[in-house]
Amino acid sequence: MVCYDQENVSFFYNMSKKNISERWQTKDYVMVSLGLLVCAFVIFANILVMLAIFMNRRFHYPIYYLLGNLAAADLFAGISYMHLMFHTGPWTIKLSVHQWFVRQGLIDTSLTASVINLMAIALERHQTIFTMQLHSKMTNHRVVLLIVGIWLIAIVLGLVPSMGWNCICDIQQCSNMAPLYSRSYLVFWAVLNLLTFTVMVAVYTRIFIYVRRKTHRMSQHTSQVKHKETVVNLMKTVVMILGCFVVCWTPGLVLLLLDGLCKSCDVLTFEKFFLVLAECNSFMNPIIYSYRDKDMRVTFKRILCFPCLGWQQKDEHSGVRFNTLEQEARKARDGDGAQTNGGPLVLKDAENMQDSTES
């Protein structure tokens, strides 16, 4: 077995027939410009979400901590992708093997952490809805352990190629999209993410079926309008979550599978476009999971207006109400909770089901 660990990056690119531009071309400028624009929005949006969760005491619950961790993962994805933009195109030929693995490892770690966070949020929502709770009873200690576990898994998966699962000593197994990665690793990574996607589909489908049955029973206690709004709002959220994931990730994952299983397939034509599309999921997450929350929107406005108006220390008199869990439950029993944007995803549906149970 011959190892080529002393070769430069251009050697592996030539072996995989992936050309490195020696001069900047129009398509290189377009891709780098588009990538940097996406990165800027990803970084800005996720910093905004993290600040909102930190500054507003109303968001100090497990689900929001997971949303904050999702924002941190997507923020890291934006930074990693920006690093990639400054080490791609004609710059790639100047990279050493170690630098190339660092570049790809950052991308793999950040995107894996984002996907695992999405699944953790789905499981948290499942547990909350099926136990008829307004908020999850998960302790802060468990939330911290869950977050640490997410990042440990993401870091390990990001380091696996540089730790040996590569094609440096098996040049015939080098992939076309990532010339230093083994085809078997690309298949493993793509299948793992597709399985994660399948779990998310199953979880949200089960939530929808459960809530739909509950709302059918609730119809005898609530108005027909409220019954329809509950089902429609849940359906919109599920469709947005799964639709965004499918649109952003499926093309890239299919391309990885083709690269790993089919040596003769042309996978390089749309490679960079699909990579940008996958990165777009990182700025769609704050929109779907956070912006749909009314209190999150109010907090966003206050943060954005801070440079002009200054932060007014009147939280208790503002539109953002810092209620306790008991106060929220009391509001839900009185029917007031159904008219406010209680929280992300299906929190309002949990409140409605809680009303049905108590009645």
Short mmCIF file of C-alpha atoms in Angstrom, two decimals:
data_model
loop_
_atom_site.label_atom_id
_atom_site.label_comp_id
_atom_site.label_asym_id
_atom_site.label_seq_id
_atom_site.Cartn_x
_atom_site.Cartn_y
_atom_site.Cartn_z
CA MET A 1 0.00 0.00 0.00
CA VAL A 2 1.43 3.33 -1.08
CA CYS A 3 0.50 6.50 0.81
CA TYR A 4 0.67 9.93 -0.80
CA ASP A 5 0.62 12.04 2.35
CA GLN A 6 3.61 14.07 1.11
CA GLU A 7 1.85 15.16 -2.07
CA ASN A 8 0.14 18.53 -2.45
CA VAL A 9 -3.55 19.13 -3.04
CA SER A 10 -3.15 19.59 -6.79
CA PHE A 11 -1.93 15.98 -7.09
CA PHE A 12 -5.21 14.60 -5.75
CA TYR A 13 -7.28 17.01 -7.82
CA ASN A 14 -5.48 15.88 -10.96
CA MET A 15 -6.04 12.23 -10.06
CA SER A 16 -9.78 12.81 -9.62
CA LYS A 17 -9.93 14.93 -12.79
CA LYS A 18 -11.25 17.91 -10.87
CA ASN A 19 -9.73 21.00 -12.38
CA ILE A 20 -8.39 23.85 -10.28
CA SER A 21 -8.59 27.24 -11.97
CA GLU A 22 -5.20 28.87 -12.18
CA ARG A 23 -6.81 32.21 -12.93
CA TRP A 24 -10.00 33.78 -11.72
CA GLN A 25 -12.89 33.28 -14.12
CA THR A 26 -16.37 34.78 -14.21
CA LYS A 27 -17.97 31.73 -12.61
CA ASP A 28 -15.44 31.87 -9.76
CA TYR A 29 -16.32 35.50 -9.03
CA VAL A 30 -20.04 34.69 -9.17
CA MET A 31 -19.81 31.72 -6.79
CA VAL A 32 -17.55 33.49 -4.29
CA SER A 33 -19.72 36.63 -4.32
CA LEU A 34 -22.91 34.62 -3.89
CA GLY A 35 -21.32 32.52 -1.15
CA LEU A 36 -20.10 35.57 0.79
CA LEU A 37 -23.54 37.18 0.51
CA VAL A 38 -25.20 34.06 1.93
CA CYS A 39 -22.58 33.87 4.70
CA ALA A 40 -23.16 37.49 5.70
CA PHE A 41 -26.91 36.92 6.05
CA VAL A 42 -26.39 33.62 7.91
CA ILE A 43 -24.04 35.23 10.42
CA PHE A 44 -26.26 38.28 10.95
CA ALA A 45 -29.52 36.31 11.32
CA ASN A 46 -28.15 33.79 13.79
CA ILE A 47 -26.37 36.39 15.93
CA LEU A 48 -29.70 38.19 16.12
CA VAL A 49 -31.45 35.02 17.28
CA MET A 50 -28.80 34.29 19.93
CA LEU A 51 -28.98 37.86 21.27
CA ALA A 52 -32.77 37.71 21.44
CA ILE A 53 -32.74 34.44 23.40
CA PHE A 54 -30.06 35.77 25.78
CA MET A 55 -31.70 39.15 26.43
CA ASN A 56 -35.35 38.11 26.75
CA ARG A 57 -36.11 36.15 29.91
CA ARG A 58 -39.27 34.81 28.28
CA PHE A 59 -37.04 32.58 26.14
CA HIS A 60 -35.24 30.94 29.06
CA TYR A 61 -36.79 27.50 28.50
CA PRO A 62 -35.29 24.26 27.09
CA ILE A 63 -36.81 24.65 23.62
CA TYR A 64 -35.30 28.11 23.26
CA TYR A 65 -31.92 26.87 24.50
CA LEU A 66 -32.02 24.30 21.70
CA LEU A 67 -32.99 27.03 19.25
CA GLY A 68 -30.04 29.05 20.51
CA ASN A 69 -27.76 26.10 19.95
CA LEU A 70 -29.21 25.68 16.47
CA ALA A 71 -28.41 29.33 15.82
CA ALA A 72 -24.87 28.77 17.14
CA ALA A 73 -24.43 25.80 14.78
CA ASP A 74 -25.72 27.81 11.84
CA LEU A 75 -23.50 30.73 12.83
CA PHE A 76 -20.53 28.37 12.83
CA ALA A 77 -21.68 27.10 9.44
CA GLY A 78 -21.68 30.65 8.10
CA ILE A 79 -18.17 31.31 9.43
CA SER A 80 -16.91 27.96 8.10
CA TYR A 81 -18.39 28.60 4.70
CA MET A 82 -16.87 32.09 4.61
CA HIS A 83 -13.51 30.46 5.37
CA LEU A 84 -14.17 28.13 2.44
CA MET A 85 -14.90 31.06 0.12
CA PHE A 86 -11.45 32.49 0.87
CA HIS A 87 -9.79 29.11 0.21
CA THR A 88 -11.50 28.04 -3.00
CA GLY A 89 -11.01 28.58 -6.72
CA PRO A 90 -7.40 29.46 -7.66
CA TRP A 91 -6.57 29.66 -3.94
CA THR A 92 -7.12 25.91 -3.56
CA ILE A 93 -3.85 25.01 -5.27
CA LYS A 94 -1.93 26.82 -2.52
CA LEU A 95 -3.39 24.66 0.24
CA SER A 96 -1.47 21.89 1.95
CA VAL A 97 -3.16 18.55 2.67
CA HIS A 98 -3.57 19.57 6.32
CA GLN A 99 -5.13 22.92 5.39
CA TRP A 100 -7.51 21.19 2.99
CA PHE A 101 -8.70 18.80 5.71
CA VAL A 102 -9.21 21.76 8.07
CA ARG A 103 -11.27 23.55 5.42
CA GLN A 104 -13.51 20.55 4.78
CA GLY A 105 -13.66 19.53 8.44
CA LEU A 106 -15.08 22.90 9.46
CA ILE A 107 -17.84 22.58 6.86
CA ASP A 108 -18.67 18.99 7.83
CA THR A 109 -18.73 19.80 11.56
CA SER A 110 -20.93 22.86 11.23
CA LEU A 111 -23.46 21.36 8.84
CA THR A 112 -23.66 18.12 10.85
CA ALA A 113 -24.27 20.09 14.06
CA SER A 114 -27.06 22.04 12.36
CA VAL A 115 -28.80 18.88 11.12
CA ILE A 116 -28.53 17.11 14.50
CA ASN A 117 -29.95 20.21 16.19
CA LEU A 118 -32.93 20.08 13.88
CA MET A 119 -33.57 16.50 14.90
CA ALA A 120 -33.14 17.31 18.61
CA ILE A 121 -35.75 20.07 18.33
CA ALA A 122 -38.12 17.70 16.56
CA LEU A 123 -37.72 15.13 19.34
CA GLU A 124 -38.21 17.80 22.01
CA ARG A 125 -41.43 18.96 20.37
CA HIS A 126 -42.58 15.34 20.15
CA GLN A 127 -41.95 14.75 23.85
CA THR A 128 -43.68 18.01 24.83
CA ILE A 129 -46.80 17.49 22.73
CA PHE A 130 -47.31 13.84 23.70
CA THR A 131 -46.96 14.58 27.44
CA MET A 132 -49.42 17.51 27.22
CA GLN A 133 -46.93 20.06 28.54
CA LEU A 134 -46.72 23.78 27.88
CA HIS A 135 -42.94 23.67 28.15
CA SER A 136 -40.57 20.74 28.36
CA LYS A 137 -39.68 19.65 31.89
CA MET A 138 -36.13 18.90 30.79
CA THR A 139 -33.70 20.33 33.33
CA ASN A 140 -30.99 22.78 32.38
CA HIS A 141 -28.40 20.13 33.22
CA ARG A 142 -29.89 17.74 30.68
CA VAL A 143 -30.12 20.48 28.08
CA VAL A 144 -26.43 21.25 28.55
CA LEU A 145 -25.56 17.54 28.24
CA LEU A 146 -27.67 17.29 25.07
CA ILE A 147 -25.97 20.33 23.55
CA VAL A 148 -22.51 19.02 24.44
CA GLY A 149 -23.42 15.64 22.94
CA ILE A 150 -24.55 17.28 19.71
CA TRP A 151 -21.28 19.11 19.30
CA LEU A 152 -19.17 16.07 20.23
CA ILE A 153 -20.88 13.99 17.53
CA ALA A 154 -20.48 16.79 14.99
CA ILE A 155 -16.78 17.29 15.81
CA VAL A 156 -16.05 13.55 15.63
CA LEU A 157 -17.75 13.26 12.24
CA GLY A 158 -15.83 16.30 11.04
CA LEU A 159 -12.51 14.81 12.16
CA VAL A 160 -13.08 11.27 10.85
CA PRO A 161 -11.62 11.90 7.35
CA SER A 162 -8.46 13.55 8.68
CA MET A 163 -8.03 10.71 11.20
CA GLY A 164 -7.78 8.04 8.52
CA TRP A 165 -11.01 7.59 6.59
CA ASN A 166 -9.60 9.16 3.44
CA CYS A 167 -8.01 8.07 0.18
CA ILE A 168 -4.43 9.18 0.78
CA CYS A 169 -3.34 5.54 0.96
CA ASP A 170 -5.97 4.26 -1.49
CA ILE A 171 -5.84 6.62 -4.43
CA GLN A 172 -8.34 4.62 -6.47
CA GLN A 173 -11.09 5.34 -3.95
CA CYS A 174 -10.75 9.13 -4.08
CA SER A 175 -14.01 10.94 -4.80
CA ASN A 176 -14.52 13.58 -7.46
CA MET A 177 -16.25 16.24 -5.36
CA ALA A 178 -13.80 15.98 -2.43
CA PRO A 179 -10.59 14.56 -3.96
CA LEU A 180 -9.00 13.63 -0.60
CA TYR A 181 -12.14 11.95 0.77
CA SER A 182 -12.86 8.27 0.31
CA ARG A 183 -15.98 7.41 -1.64
CA SER A 184 -17.11 5.15 1.18
CA TYR A 185 -17.04 8.07 3.64
CA LEU A 186 -19.17 10.22 1.34
CA VAL A 187 -21.73 7.41 1.10
CA PHE A 188 -21.69 7.01 4.90
CA TRP A 189 -22.15 10.76 5.50
CA ALA A 190 -24.93 11.09 2.92
CA VAL A 191 -26.82 8.03 4.21
CA LEU A 192 -26.46 9.22 7.82
CA ASN A 193 -28.00 12.59 6.97
CA LEU A 194 -30.77 10.97 4.91
CA LEU A 195 -31.60 8.74 7.89
CA THR A 196 -31.72 11.83 10.09
CA PHE A 197 -34.08 13.42 7.59
CA THR A 198 -36.26 10.27 7.65
CA VAL A 199 -36.46 10.42 11.45
CA MET A 200 -37.53 14.06 11.28
CA VAL A 201 -40.24 13.22 8.75
CA ALA A 202 -41.52 10.40 10.96
CA VAL A 203 -41.51 12.56 14.11
CA TYR A 204 -43.35 15.50 12.61
CA THR A 205 -45.80 13.23 10.82
CA ARG A 206 -46.63 11.52 14.10
CA ILE A 207 -47.04 14.91 15.80
CA PHE A 208 -49.38 16.08 13.07
CA ILE A 209 -51.52 12.92 13.20
CA TYR A 210 -51.71 13.11 17.00
CA VAL A 211 -52.65 16.79 17.08
CA ARG A 212 -55.19 16.30 14.31
CA ARG A 213 -56.94 13.64 16.36
CA LYS A 214 -56.80 15.84 19.44
CA THR A 215 -58.24 18.83 17.62
CA HIS A 216 -61.06 16.63 16.37
CA ARG A 217 -61.96 15.88 19.97
CA MET A 218 -61.45 19.53 20.89
CA SER A 219 -64.02 20.63 18.33
CA GLN A 220 -66.81 19.88 20.80
CA HIS A 221 -65.24 22.29 23.32
CA THR A 222 -63.95 25.01 21.00
CA SER A 223 -65.24 26.84 17.97
CA GLN A 224 -64.83 25.39 14.49
CA VAL A 225 -62.65 28.34 13.50
CA LYS A 226 -60.21 27.63 16.30
CA HIS A 227 -60.18 23.95 15.35
CA LYS A 228 -59.29 24.75 11.74
CA GLU A 229 -56.63 27.31 12.72
CA THR A 230 -54.86 24.77 14.92
CA VAL A 231 -54.64 22.18 12.15
CA VAL A 232 -53.68 24.72 9.47
CA ASN A 233 -50.97 26.36 11.60
CA LEU A 234 -49.42 23.00 12.41
CA MET A 235 -49.58 21.92 8.78
CA LYS A 236 -47.87 25.16 7.66
CA THR A 237 -45.08 24.68 10.17
CA VAL A 238 -44.50 21.03 9.26
CA VAL A 239 -44.56 21.78 5.53
CA MET A 240 -42.12 24.69 5.96
CA ILE A 241 -39.69 22.65 8.06
CA LEU A 242 -39.69 19.55 5.91
CA GLY A 243 -39.95 21.49 2.64
CA CYS A 244 -36.98 23.68 3.47
CA PHE A 245 -34.90 20.69 4.49
CA VAL A 246 -35.81 18.74 1.36
CA VAL A 247 -35.15 21.64 -1.00
CA CYS A 248 -31.84 22.64 0.60
CA TRP A 249 -30.31 19.25 1.39
CA THR A 250 -31.66 16.60 -0.96
CA PRO A 251 -29.79 17.76 -4.11
CA GLY A 252 -26.44 17.79 -2.31
CA LEU A 253 -27.00 14.47 -0.56
CA VAL A 254 -28.03 12.80 -3.81
CA LEU A 255 -24.94 14.24 -5.46
CA LEU A 256 -22.74 12.81 -2.67
CA LEU A 257 -24.33 9.40 -3.10
CA LEU A 258 -23.74 9.52 -6.86
CA ASP A 259 -20.12 10.51 -6.29
CA GLY A 260 -19.63 7.64 -3.87
CA LEU A 261 -21.43 4.97 -5.89
CA CYS A 262 -20.90 5.99 -9.51
CA LYS A 263 -17.39 6.74 -10.77
CA SER A 264 -18.53 7.70 -14.26
CA CYS A 265 -21.25 10.16 -13.17
CA ASP A 266 -20.67 13.86 -13.77
CA VAL A 267 -21.14 15.35 -10.31
CA LEU A 268 -18.96 18.44 -10.63
CA THR A 269 -21.23 20.57 -12.81
CA PHE A 270 -23.65 21.56 -10.05
CA GLU A 271 -21.42 20.89 -7.03
CA LYS A 272 -20.89 24.48 -5.89
CA PHE A 273 -24.49 25.51 -6.52
CA PHE A 274 -25.76 22.65 -4.37
CA LEU A 275 -23.26 23.54 -1.64
CA VAL A 276 -24.61 27.10 -1.55
CA LEU A 277 -28.15 25.71 -1.50
CA ALA A 278 -27.34 23.51 1.51
CA GLU A 279 -25.85 26.51 3.29
CA CYS A 280 -29.09 28.43 2.68
CA ASN A 281 -30.75 26.08 5.17
CA SER A 282 -28.69 27.76 7.87
CA PHE A 283 -30.38 31.12 7.37
CA MET A 284 -33.81 29.60 6.77
CA ASN A 285 -33.74 28.02 10.23
CA PRO A 286 -33.90 31.36 12.12
CA ILE A 287 -36.81 32.44 9.91
CA ILE A 288 -38.84 29.26 10.43
CA TYR A 289 -38.07 28.50 14.07
CA SER A 290 -37.78 32.01 15.50
CA TYR A 291 -39.37 34.70 13.39
CA ARG A 292 -42.79 33.00 13.61
CA ASP A 293 -42.76 33.80 17.34
CA LYS A 294 -44.33 37.21 18.04
CA ASP A 295 -42.17 37.88 21.10
CA MET A 296 -39.07 36.99 19.08
CA ARG A 297 -40.06 39.55 16.47
CA VAL A 298 -40.57 42.20 19.14
CA THR A 299 -37.15 41.43 20.61
CA PHE A 300 -35.58 41.58 17.13
CA LYS A 301 -37.00 45.07 16.64
CA ARG A 302 -35.70 46.25 19.97
CA ILE A 303 -32.22 44.91 19.21
CA LEU A 304 -32.15 46.46 15.74
CA CYS A 305 -33.40 49.81 17.06
CA PHE A 306 -30.85 49.90 19.88
CA PRO A 307 -28.19 51.94 17.98
CA CYS A 308 -30.77 54.64 17.18
CA LEU A 309 -33.01 54.77 20.22
CA GLY A 310 -30.99 53.01 22.89
CA TRP A 311 -32.17 50.08 24.95
CA GLN A 312 -35.03 51.19 27.16
CA GLN A 313 -34.96 49.49 30.52
CA LYS A 314 -38.72 48.98 30.68
CA ASP A 315 -39.11 45.30 29.94
CA GLU A 316 -42.07 44.78 32.20
CA HIS A 317 -44.04 47.55 30.45
CA SER A 318 -43.18 46.59 26.90
CA GLY A 319 -44.95 44.27 24.49
CA VAL A 320 -42.68 41.44 25.62
CA ARG A 321 -44.15 39.94 28.77
CA PHE A 322 -41.90 37.90 31.02
CA ASN A 323 -44.47 35.47 32.40
CA THR A 324 -43.73 32.43 34.50
CA LEU A 325 -44.73 28.93 33.51
CA GLU A 326 -47.62 29.01 35.97
CA GLN A 327 -48.89 32.28 34.51
CA GLU A 328 -48.66 30.81 30.99
CA ALA A 329 -50.65 27.76 32.07
CA ARG A 330 -53.26 29.99 33.70
CA LYS A 331 -53.53 32.00 30.49
CA ALA A 332 -54.00 28.80 28.53
CA ARG A 333 -56.80 27.66 30.84
CA ASP A 334 -58.52 31.01 30.49
CA GLY A 335 -58.34 30.80 26.71
CA ASP A 336 -56.05 33.81 26.41
CA GLY A 337 -53.08 31.69 25.40
CA ALA A 338 -54.78 30.69 22.16
CA GLN A 339 -54.69 34.29 20.92
CA THR A 340 -50.98 34.90 21.40
CA ASN A 341 -48.01 33.52 19.57
CA GLY A 342 -47.00 31.22 22.39
CA GLY A 343 -43.76 29.78 20.99
CA PRO A 344 -42.09 28.15 18.03
CA LEU A 345 -43.38 25.17 16.13
CA VAL A 346 -46.40 23.61 17.79
CA LEU A 347 -46.42 25.29 21.19
CA LYS A 348 -49.83 26.84 20.55
CA ASP A 349 -51.17 23.41 19.70
CA ALA A 350 -49.89 22.08 23.02
CA GLU A 351 -51.75 24.87 24.81
CA ASN A 352 -54.95 24.08 22.93
CA MET A 353 -54.68 20.38 23.75
CA GLN A 354 -54.03 21.25 27.36
CA ASP A 355 -57.30 23.24 27.38
CA SER A 356 -59.12 20.23 25.96
CA THR A 357 -57.71 17.90 28.60
CA GLU A 358 -58.65 20.15 31.46
CA SER A 359 -62.15 20.76 30.13
#
